[in-house]
Short mmCIF file of C-alpha atoms (C1' of nucleotides) in Angstrom, two decimals:
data_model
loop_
_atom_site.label_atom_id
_atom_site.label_comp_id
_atom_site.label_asym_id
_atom_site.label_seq_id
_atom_site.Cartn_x
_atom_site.Cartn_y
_atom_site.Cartn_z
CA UNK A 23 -2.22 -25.48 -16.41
CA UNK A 24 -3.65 -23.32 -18.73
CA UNK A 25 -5.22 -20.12 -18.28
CA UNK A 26 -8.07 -18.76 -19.09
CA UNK A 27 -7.37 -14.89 -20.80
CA UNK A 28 -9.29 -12.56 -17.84
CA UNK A 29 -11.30 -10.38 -20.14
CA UNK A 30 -11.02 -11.48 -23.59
CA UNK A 31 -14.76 -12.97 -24.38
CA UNK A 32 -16.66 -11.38 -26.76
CA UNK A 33 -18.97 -9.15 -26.68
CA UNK A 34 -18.04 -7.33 -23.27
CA UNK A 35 -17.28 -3.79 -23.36
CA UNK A 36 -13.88 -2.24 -22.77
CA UNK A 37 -12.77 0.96 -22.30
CA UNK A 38 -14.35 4.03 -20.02
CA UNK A 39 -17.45 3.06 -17.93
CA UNK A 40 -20.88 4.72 -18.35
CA UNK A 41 -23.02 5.88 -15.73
CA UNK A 42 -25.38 2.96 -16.63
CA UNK A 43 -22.53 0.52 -15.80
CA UNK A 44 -21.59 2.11 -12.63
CA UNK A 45 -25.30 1.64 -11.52
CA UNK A 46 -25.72 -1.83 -12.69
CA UNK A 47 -22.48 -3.10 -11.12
CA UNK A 48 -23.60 -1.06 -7.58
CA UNK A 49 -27.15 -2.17 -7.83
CA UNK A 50 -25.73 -5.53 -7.88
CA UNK A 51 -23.70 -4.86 -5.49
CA UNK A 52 -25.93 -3.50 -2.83
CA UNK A 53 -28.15 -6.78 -3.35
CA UNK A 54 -24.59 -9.12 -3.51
CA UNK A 55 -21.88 -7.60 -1.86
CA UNK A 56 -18.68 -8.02 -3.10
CA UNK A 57 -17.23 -10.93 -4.71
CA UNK A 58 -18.24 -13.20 -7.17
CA UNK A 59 -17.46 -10.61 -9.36
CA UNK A 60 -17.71 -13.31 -12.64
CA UNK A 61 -21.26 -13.53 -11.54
CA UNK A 62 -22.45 -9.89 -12.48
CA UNK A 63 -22.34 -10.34 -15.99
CA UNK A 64 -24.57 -13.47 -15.39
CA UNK A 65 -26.77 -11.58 -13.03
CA UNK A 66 -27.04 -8.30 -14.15
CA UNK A 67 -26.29 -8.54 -17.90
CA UNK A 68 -23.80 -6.01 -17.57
CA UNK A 69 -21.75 -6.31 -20.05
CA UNK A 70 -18.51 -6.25 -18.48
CA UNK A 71 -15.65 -8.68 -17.19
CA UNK A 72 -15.63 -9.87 -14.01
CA UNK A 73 -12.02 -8.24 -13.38
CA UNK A 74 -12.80 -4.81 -14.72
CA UNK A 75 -16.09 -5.02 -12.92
CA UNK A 76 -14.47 -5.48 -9.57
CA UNK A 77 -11.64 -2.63 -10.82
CA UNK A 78 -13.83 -0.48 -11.15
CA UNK A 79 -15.24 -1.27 -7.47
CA UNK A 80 -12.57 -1.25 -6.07
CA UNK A 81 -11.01 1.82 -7.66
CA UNK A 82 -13.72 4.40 -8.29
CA UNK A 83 -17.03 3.21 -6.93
CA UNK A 84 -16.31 2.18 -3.55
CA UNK A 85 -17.18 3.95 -0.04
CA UNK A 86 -14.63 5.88 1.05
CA UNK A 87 -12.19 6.97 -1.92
CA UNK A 88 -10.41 9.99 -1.58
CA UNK A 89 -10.26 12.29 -4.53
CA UNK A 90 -8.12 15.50 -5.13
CA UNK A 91 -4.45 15.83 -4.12
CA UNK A 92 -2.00 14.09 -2.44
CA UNK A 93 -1.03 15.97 0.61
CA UNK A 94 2.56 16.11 1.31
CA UNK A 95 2.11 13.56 4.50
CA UNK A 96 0.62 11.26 2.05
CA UNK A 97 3.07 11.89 0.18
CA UNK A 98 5.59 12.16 2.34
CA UNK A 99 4.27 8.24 3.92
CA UNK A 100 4.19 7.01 0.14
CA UNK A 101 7.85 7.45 -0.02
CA UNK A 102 8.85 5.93 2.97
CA UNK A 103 6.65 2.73 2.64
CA UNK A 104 7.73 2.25 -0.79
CA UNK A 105 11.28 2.60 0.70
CA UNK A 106 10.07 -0.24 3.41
CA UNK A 107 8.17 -2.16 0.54
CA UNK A 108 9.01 -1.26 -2.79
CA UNK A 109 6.65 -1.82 -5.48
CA UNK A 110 3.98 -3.11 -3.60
CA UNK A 111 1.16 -0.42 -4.03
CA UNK A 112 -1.42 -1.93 -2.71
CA UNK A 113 0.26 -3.04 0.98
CA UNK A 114 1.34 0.65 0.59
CA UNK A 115 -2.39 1.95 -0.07
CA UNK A 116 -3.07 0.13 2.76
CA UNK A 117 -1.55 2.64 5.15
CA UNK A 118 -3.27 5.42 3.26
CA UNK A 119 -6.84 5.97 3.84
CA UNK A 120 -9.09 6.19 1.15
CA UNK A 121 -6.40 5.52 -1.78
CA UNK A 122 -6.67 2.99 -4.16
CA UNK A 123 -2.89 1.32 -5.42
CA UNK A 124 -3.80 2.20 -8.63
CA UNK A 125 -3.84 5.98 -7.86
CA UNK A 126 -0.64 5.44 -5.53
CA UNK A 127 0.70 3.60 -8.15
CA UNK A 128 0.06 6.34 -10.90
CA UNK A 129 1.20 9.40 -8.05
CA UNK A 130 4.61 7.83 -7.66
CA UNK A 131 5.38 7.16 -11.37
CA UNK A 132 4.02 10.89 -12.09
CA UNK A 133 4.73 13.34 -9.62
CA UNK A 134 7.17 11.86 -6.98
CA UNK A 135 9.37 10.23 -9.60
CA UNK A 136 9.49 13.25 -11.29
CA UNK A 137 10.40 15.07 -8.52
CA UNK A 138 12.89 12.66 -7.90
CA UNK A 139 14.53 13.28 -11.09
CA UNK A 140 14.58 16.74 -11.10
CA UNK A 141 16.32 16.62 -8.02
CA UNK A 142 18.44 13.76 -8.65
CA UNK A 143 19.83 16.52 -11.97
CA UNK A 144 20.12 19.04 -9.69
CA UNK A 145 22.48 17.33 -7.57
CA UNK A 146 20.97 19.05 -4.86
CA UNK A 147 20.63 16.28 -1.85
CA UNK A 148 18.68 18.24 0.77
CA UNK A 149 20.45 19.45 3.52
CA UNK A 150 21.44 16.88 6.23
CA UNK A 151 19.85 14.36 4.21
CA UNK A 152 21.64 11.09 3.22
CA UNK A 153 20.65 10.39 -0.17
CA UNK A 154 19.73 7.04 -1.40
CA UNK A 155 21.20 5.43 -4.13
CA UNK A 156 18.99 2.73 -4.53
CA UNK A 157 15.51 2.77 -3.90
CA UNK A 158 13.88 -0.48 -3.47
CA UNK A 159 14.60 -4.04 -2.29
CA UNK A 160 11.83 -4.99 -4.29
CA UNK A 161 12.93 -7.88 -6.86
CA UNK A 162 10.75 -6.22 -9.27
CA UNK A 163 12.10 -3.92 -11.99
CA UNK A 164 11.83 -0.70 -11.37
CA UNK A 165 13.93 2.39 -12.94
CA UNK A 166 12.51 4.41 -9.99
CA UNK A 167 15.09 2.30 -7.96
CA UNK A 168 18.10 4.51 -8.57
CA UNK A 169 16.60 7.46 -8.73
CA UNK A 170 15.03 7.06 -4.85
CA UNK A 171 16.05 10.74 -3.47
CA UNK A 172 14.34 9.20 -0.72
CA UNK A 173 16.18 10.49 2.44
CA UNK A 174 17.62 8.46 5.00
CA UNK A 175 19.76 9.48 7.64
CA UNK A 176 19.61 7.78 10.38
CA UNK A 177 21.27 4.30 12.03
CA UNK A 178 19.68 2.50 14.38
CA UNK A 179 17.04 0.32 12.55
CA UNK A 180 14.19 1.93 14.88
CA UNK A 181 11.06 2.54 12.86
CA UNK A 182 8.79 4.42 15.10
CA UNK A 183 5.12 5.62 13.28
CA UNK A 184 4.06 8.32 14.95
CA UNK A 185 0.29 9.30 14.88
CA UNK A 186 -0.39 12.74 15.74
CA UNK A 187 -3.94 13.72 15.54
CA UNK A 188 -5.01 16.90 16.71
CA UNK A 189 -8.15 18.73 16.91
CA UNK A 190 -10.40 16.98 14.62
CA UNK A 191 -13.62 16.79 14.90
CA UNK A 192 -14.98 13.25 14.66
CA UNK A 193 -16.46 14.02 11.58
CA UNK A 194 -13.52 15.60 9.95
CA UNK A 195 -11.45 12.11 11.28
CA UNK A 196 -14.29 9.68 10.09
CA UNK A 197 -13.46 11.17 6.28
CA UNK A 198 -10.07 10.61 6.32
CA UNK A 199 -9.73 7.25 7.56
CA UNK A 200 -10.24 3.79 6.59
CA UNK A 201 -13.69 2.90 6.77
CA UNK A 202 -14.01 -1.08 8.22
CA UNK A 203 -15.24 -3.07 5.47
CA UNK A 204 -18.83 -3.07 4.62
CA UNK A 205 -20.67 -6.51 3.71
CA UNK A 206 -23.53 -5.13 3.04
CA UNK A 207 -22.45 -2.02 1.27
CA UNK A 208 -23.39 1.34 2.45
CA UNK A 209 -22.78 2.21 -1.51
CA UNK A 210 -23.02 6.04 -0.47
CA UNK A 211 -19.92 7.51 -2.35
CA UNK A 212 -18.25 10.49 -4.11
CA UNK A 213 -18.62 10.07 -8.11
CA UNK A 214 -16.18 8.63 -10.01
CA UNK A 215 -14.55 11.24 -11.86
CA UNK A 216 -14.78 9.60 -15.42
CA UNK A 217 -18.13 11.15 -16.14
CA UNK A 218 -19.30 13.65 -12.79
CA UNK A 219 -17.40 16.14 -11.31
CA UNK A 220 -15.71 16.61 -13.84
CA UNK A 221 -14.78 20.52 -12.66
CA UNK A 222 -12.96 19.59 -9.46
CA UNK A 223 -11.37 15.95 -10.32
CA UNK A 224 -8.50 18.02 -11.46
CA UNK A 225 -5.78 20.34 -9.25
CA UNK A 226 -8.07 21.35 -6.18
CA UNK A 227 -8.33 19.36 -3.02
CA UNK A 228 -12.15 18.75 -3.13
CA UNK A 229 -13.64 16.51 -0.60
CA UNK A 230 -11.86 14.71 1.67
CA UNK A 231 -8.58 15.23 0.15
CA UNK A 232 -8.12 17.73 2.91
CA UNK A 233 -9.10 16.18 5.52
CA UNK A 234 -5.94 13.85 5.76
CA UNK A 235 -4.95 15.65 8.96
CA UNK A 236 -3.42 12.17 10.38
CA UNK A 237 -0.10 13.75 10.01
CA UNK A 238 1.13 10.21 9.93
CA UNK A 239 4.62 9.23 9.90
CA UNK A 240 6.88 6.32 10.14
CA UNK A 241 10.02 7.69 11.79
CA UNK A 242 13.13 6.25 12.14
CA UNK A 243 15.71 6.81 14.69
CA UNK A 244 19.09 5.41 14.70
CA UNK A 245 21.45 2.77 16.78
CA UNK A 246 19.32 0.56 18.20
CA UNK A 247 17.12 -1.65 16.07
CA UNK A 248 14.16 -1.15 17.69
CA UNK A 249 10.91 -0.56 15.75
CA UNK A 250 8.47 1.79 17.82
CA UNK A 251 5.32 2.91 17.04
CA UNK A 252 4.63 5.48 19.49
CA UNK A 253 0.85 7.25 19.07
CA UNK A 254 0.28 10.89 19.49
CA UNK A 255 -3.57 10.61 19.61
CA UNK A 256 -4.52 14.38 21.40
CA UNK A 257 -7.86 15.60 21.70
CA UNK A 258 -9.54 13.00 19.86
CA UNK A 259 -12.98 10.87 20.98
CA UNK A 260 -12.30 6.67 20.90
CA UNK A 261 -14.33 6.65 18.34
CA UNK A 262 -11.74 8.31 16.64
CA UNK A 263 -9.07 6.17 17.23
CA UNK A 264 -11.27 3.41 16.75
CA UNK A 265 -10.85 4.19 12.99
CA UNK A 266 -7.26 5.67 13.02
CA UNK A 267 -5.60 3.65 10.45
CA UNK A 268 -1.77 3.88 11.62
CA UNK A 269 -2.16 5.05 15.05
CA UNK A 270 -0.94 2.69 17.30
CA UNK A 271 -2.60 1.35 20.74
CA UNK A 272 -2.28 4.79 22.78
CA UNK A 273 -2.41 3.85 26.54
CA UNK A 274 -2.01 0.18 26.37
CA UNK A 275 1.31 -0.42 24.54
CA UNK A 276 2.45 3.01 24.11
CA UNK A 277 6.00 1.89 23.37
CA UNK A 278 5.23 -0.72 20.96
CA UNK A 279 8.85 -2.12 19.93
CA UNK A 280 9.97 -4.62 17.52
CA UNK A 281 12.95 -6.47 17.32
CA UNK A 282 15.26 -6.86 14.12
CA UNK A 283 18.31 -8.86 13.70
CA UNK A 284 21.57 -6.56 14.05
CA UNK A 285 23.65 -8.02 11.71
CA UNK A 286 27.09 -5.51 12.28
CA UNK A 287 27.33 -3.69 15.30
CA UNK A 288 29.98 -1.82 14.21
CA UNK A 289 28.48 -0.71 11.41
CA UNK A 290 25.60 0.02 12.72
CA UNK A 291 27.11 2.11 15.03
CA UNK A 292 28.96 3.70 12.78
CA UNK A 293 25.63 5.22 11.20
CA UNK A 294 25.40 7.98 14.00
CA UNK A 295 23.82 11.34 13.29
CA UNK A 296 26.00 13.33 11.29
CA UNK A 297 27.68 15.74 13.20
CA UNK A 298 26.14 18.87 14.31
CA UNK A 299 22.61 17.67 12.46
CA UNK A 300 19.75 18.06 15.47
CA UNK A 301 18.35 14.94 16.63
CA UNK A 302 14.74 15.89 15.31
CA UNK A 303 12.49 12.63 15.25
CA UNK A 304 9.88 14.02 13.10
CA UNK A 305 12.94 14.58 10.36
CA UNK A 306 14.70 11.30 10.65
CA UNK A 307 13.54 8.67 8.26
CA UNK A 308 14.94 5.27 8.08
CA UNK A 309 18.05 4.61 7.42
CA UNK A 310 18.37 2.47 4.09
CA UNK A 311 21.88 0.66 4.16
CA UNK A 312 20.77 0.00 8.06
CA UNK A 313 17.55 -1.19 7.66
CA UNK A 314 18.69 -3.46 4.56
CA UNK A 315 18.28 -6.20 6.18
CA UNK A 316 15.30 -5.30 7.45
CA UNK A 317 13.73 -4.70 3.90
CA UNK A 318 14.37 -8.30 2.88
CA UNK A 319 12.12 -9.40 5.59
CA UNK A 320 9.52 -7.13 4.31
CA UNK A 321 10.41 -7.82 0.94
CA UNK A 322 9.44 -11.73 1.54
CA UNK A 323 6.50 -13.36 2.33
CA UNK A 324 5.63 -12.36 6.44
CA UNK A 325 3.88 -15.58 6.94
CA UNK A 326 7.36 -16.55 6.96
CA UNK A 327 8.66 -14.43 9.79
CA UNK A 328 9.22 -17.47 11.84
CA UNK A 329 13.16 -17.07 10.61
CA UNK A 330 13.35 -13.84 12.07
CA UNK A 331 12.36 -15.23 15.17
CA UNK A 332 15.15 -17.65 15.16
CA UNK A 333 17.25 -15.36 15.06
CA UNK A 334 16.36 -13.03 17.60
CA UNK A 335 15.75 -16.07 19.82
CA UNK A 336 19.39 -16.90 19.03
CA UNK A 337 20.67 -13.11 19.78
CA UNK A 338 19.05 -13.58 23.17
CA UNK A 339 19.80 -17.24 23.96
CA UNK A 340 23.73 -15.67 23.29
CA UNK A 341 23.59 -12.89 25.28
CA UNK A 342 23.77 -10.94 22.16
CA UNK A 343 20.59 -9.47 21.97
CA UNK A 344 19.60 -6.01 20.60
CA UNK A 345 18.43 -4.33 23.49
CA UNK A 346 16.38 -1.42 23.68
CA UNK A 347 15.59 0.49 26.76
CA UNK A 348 17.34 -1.53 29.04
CA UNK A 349 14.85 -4.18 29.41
CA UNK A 350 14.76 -7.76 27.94
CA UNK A 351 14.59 -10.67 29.90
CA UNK A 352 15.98 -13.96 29.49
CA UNK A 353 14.63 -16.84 26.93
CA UNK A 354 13.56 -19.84 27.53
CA UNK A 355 13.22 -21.70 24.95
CA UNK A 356 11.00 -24.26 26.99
CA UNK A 357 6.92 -23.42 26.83
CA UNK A 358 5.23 -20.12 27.94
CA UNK A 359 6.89 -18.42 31.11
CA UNK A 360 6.58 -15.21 32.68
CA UNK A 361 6.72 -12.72 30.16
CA UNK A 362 6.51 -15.16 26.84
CA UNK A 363 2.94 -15.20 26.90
CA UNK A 364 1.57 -13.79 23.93
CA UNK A 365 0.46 -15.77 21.16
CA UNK A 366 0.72 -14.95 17.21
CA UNK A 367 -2.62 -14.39 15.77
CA UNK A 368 -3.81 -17.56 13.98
CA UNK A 369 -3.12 -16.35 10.40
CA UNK A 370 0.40 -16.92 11.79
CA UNK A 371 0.93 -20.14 12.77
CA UNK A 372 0.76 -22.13 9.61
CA UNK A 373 4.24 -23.13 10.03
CA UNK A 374 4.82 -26.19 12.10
CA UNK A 375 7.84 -24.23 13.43
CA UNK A 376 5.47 -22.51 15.49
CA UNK A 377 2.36 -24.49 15.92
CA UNK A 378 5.26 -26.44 18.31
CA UNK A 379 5.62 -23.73 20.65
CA UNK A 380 3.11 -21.02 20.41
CA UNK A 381 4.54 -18.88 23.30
CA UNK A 382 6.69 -16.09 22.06
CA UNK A 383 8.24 -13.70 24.26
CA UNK A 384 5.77 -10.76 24.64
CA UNK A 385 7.90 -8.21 24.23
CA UNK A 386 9.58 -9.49 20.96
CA UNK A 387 7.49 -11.55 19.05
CA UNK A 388 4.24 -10.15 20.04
CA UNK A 389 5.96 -6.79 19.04
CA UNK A 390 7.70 -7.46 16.04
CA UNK A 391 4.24 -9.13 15.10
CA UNK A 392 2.50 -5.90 15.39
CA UNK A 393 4.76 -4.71 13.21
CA UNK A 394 3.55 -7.37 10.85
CA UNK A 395 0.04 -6.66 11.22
CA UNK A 396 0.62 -2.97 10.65
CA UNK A 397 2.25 -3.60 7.46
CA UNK A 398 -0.26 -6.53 6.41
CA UNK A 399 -3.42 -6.10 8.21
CA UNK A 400 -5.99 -4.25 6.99
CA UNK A 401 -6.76 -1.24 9.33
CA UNK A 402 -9.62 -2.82 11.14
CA UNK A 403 -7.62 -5.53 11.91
CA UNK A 404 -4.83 -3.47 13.31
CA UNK A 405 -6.44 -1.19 15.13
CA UNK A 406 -8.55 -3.79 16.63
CA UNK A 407 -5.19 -5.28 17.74
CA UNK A 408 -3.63 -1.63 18.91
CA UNK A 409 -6.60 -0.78 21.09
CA UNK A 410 -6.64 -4.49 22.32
CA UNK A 411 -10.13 -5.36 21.13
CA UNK A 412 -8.73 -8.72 20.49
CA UNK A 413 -7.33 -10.69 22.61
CA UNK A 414 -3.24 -11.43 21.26
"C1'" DA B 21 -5.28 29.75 -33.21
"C1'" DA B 22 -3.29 25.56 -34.05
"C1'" DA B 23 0.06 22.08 -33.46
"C1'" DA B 24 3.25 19.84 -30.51
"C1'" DT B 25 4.43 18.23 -26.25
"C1'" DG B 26 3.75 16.88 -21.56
"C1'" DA B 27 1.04 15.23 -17.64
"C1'" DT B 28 -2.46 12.64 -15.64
"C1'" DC B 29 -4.99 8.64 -14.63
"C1'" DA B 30 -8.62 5.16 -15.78
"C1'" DA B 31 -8.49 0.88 -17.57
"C1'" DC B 32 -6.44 -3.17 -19.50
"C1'" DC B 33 -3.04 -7.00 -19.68
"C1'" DG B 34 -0.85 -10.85 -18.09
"C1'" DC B 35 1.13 -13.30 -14.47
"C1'" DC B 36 0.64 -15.56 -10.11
"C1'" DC B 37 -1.68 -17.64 -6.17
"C1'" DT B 38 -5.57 -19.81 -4.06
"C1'" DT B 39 -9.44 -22.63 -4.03
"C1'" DA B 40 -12.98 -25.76 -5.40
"C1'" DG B 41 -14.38 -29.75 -7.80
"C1'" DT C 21 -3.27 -34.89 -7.54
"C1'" DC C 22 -4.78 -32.36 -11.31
"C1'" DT C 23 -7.28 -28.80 -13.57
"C1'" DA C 24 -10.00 -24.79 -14.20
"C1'" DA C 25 -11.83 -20.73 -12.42
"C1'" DG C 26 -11.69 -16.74 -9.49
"C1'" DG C 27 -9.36 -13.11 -7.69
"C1'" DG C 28 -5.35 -10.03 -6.66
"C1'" DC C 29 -1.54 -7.48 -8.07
"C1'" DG C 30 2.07 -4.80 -10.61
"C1'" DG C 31 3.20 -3.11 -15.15
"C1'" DT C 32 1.71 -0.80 -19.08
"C1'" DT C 33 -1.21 1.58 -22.37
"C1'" DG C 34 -3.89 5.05 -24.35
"C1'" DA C 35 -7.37 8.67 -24.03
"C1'" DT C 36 -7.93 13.11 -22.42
"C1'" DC C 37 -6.68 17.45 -20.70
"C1'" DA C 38 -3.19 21.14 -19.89
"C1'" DT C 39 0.65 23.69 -21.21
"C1'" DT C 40 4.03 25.34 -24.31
"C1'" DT C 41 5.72 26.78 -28.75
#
DNA sequence: AAAATGATCAACCGCCCTTAG
DNA sequence: TCTAAGGGCGGTTGATCATTT
């Protein structure tokens, strides 16, 4: 099949954008919307590929981008997704408001890596830490991977992200979340850096940069296997949490858990809380070697989930079931019953596997699928789910 | 003050997947 | 079923700015 090179005619520009381009590709783009992104240069007669038009779209132009800074809960939620994901910057900027994978991308490779090295030199694992030895399950090379000092500590397989939101003012939350996408294009946005602003694009936290007070976390506690996403929403309006991007459903699912294979239960017990270390959720992160497992299943395609389901079915069907606060029932493997009521989104249920039996048990499937959609959806999408505006 | 070095990040490259004809 | 085009993504490059020597 041949291929056509993306940006290779003649005649197109290359290199930095011009203030002219910007406002021919957004003039087209408030008439157009996005998409069709081969058609501008048709259109407009900008003189640009369709690729680096939409790059630039998606990277500098649009609604929403957050300039300055990383804070160090961005930060801190870069590391531990790209633990979770590896490479895979742009299911990573996902999670993270107003950041483009390119920018993620570029932070990791720049300051955390660097930070990683310097500590990895120092030999200085922080205290009560478990340092990592290798970094991602991703397939892809990466010389990051075994210099991860990402920290893991804990055993149990329990992810739980924790939301905590406090006294915002719906303005100041509006800025630092994930706007829903816009057809029409409310094209209202900072400058792109390149040519405006050129005073604070560098060091200070200008704009919303600051405004990341979604001290957002995915926490992991050890022993069980449980994934939880447990919300702290305080003090905030709906609207609010209409738009929170990793909060979880706050009053209707406030446990949210998700089921994982255990693969050793000895080993897994065996991954306890170092001695005398305090049982702090807000310190524990994931534990790697546990959660290895675990990875793979994020590190393949999650349309494909339908194996993890087998198993878990199987764990239960055995009397062998991870169980988390007490209370699974029994499986029937027969139709929808009792408590096996929820159904898997749509996007889901390509595989015949499931298009046979749509019933899932509602507290495993339905959970471990919100997992899913919290790593895949976009934050509409999941939120939408979390605050059950659509119907599971 | 100038050169060298380092850091940052916007943009490009090329591969892959999906979709339409 | 095949092919070409569109679009998305991760890896890499190179220009620019900051810092050090």
């Amino acid at each position: 099949m041949g291929r056509k090179p993306g940006c290779s005619k003649d005649g197109l520009n290359k290199g930095a954008w011009t203030p002219l381009e910007d406002k021919m590709l957004m003039d087209y783009l408030k008439i157009h919307g996005e998409g069709k992104w081969s058609n501008i240069v048709r259109v407009t007669g900008l003189k640009r590929c369709g690729k680096s038009c939409r790059l630039r779209w998606m990277n500098y132009l649009r609604p929403n981008i957050k300039r300055g800074n990383f804070s160090d809960d961005e930060e801190d939620l870069i590391i531990r997704l790209h633990k979770l994901l590896g490479n895979r910057w742009s299911l990573i900027a996902g999670r993270l408001p107003g950041r483009t994978d390119n920018e993620i991308k570029n932070y990791w490779h720049t300051t955390i890596a660097k930070k990683a090295q310097q500590r990895q030199l120092r030999g200085q694992p922080r205290v009560g830490r478990k340092q990592i030895a290798s970094g991602s399950q991703n397939g892809a090379a990466s010389d990051l991977k075994n210099q991860s000092t990402i920290e893991s500590q804990c055993t149990t397989g329990m992810v739980a992200a924790t939301t905590t939101l406090q006294e915002n003012t719906a303005q100041e939350h509006q800025d630092s979340i994930a706007m829903p996408k816009s057809t029409n294009g409310d094209l209202q946005h900072d400058m792109p850096k390149t040519y405006e602003n050129e005073s604070s694009s560098k060091g200070s936290q200008n704009g919303a940069a600051s405004n990341f007070k979604n001290q957002s976390t995915i926490e992991s506690q050890c022993t069980t296997g449980v994934v939880a996403a447990t919300p702290t929403l305080q003090e905030n309006t709906a609207q609010e949490h209409q738009y929170s991007t990793i909060a979880m459903a706050q009053s209707t699912s406030s446990n949210l858990q998700y089921y994982i294979p255990k693969t050793n239960e000895n080993e897994s017990s065996s991954k306890g809380l170092a001695s005398g270390e305090d049982y702090n959720s807000s310190n524990i992160m994931m534990d790697y070697d546990y959660m290895e497992d675990f990875s793979k299943i994020l590190d393949s395609d999650f349309t494909r989930l339908s194996d993890i389901h087998d198993i878990i079915s199987t764990d239960h069907r055995s009397n062998n079931t991870i169980e988390v606060n007490g209370d699974h029932p029994g499986v029937s493997t027969n139709g929808c019953k009792s408590r096996e009521t929820a159904e898997f989104p749509g996007k889901l249920l390509d595989s015949d596997h499931w298009s046979s039996n749509k019933c899932i048990l509602a507290d495993q499937g339905f959970d471990f699928m919100s997992l899913l959609s919290f790593l895949d959806s976009t934050d509409d999408e999941w939120t939408a789910d979390a605050l059950g505006t659509k119907v599971l």
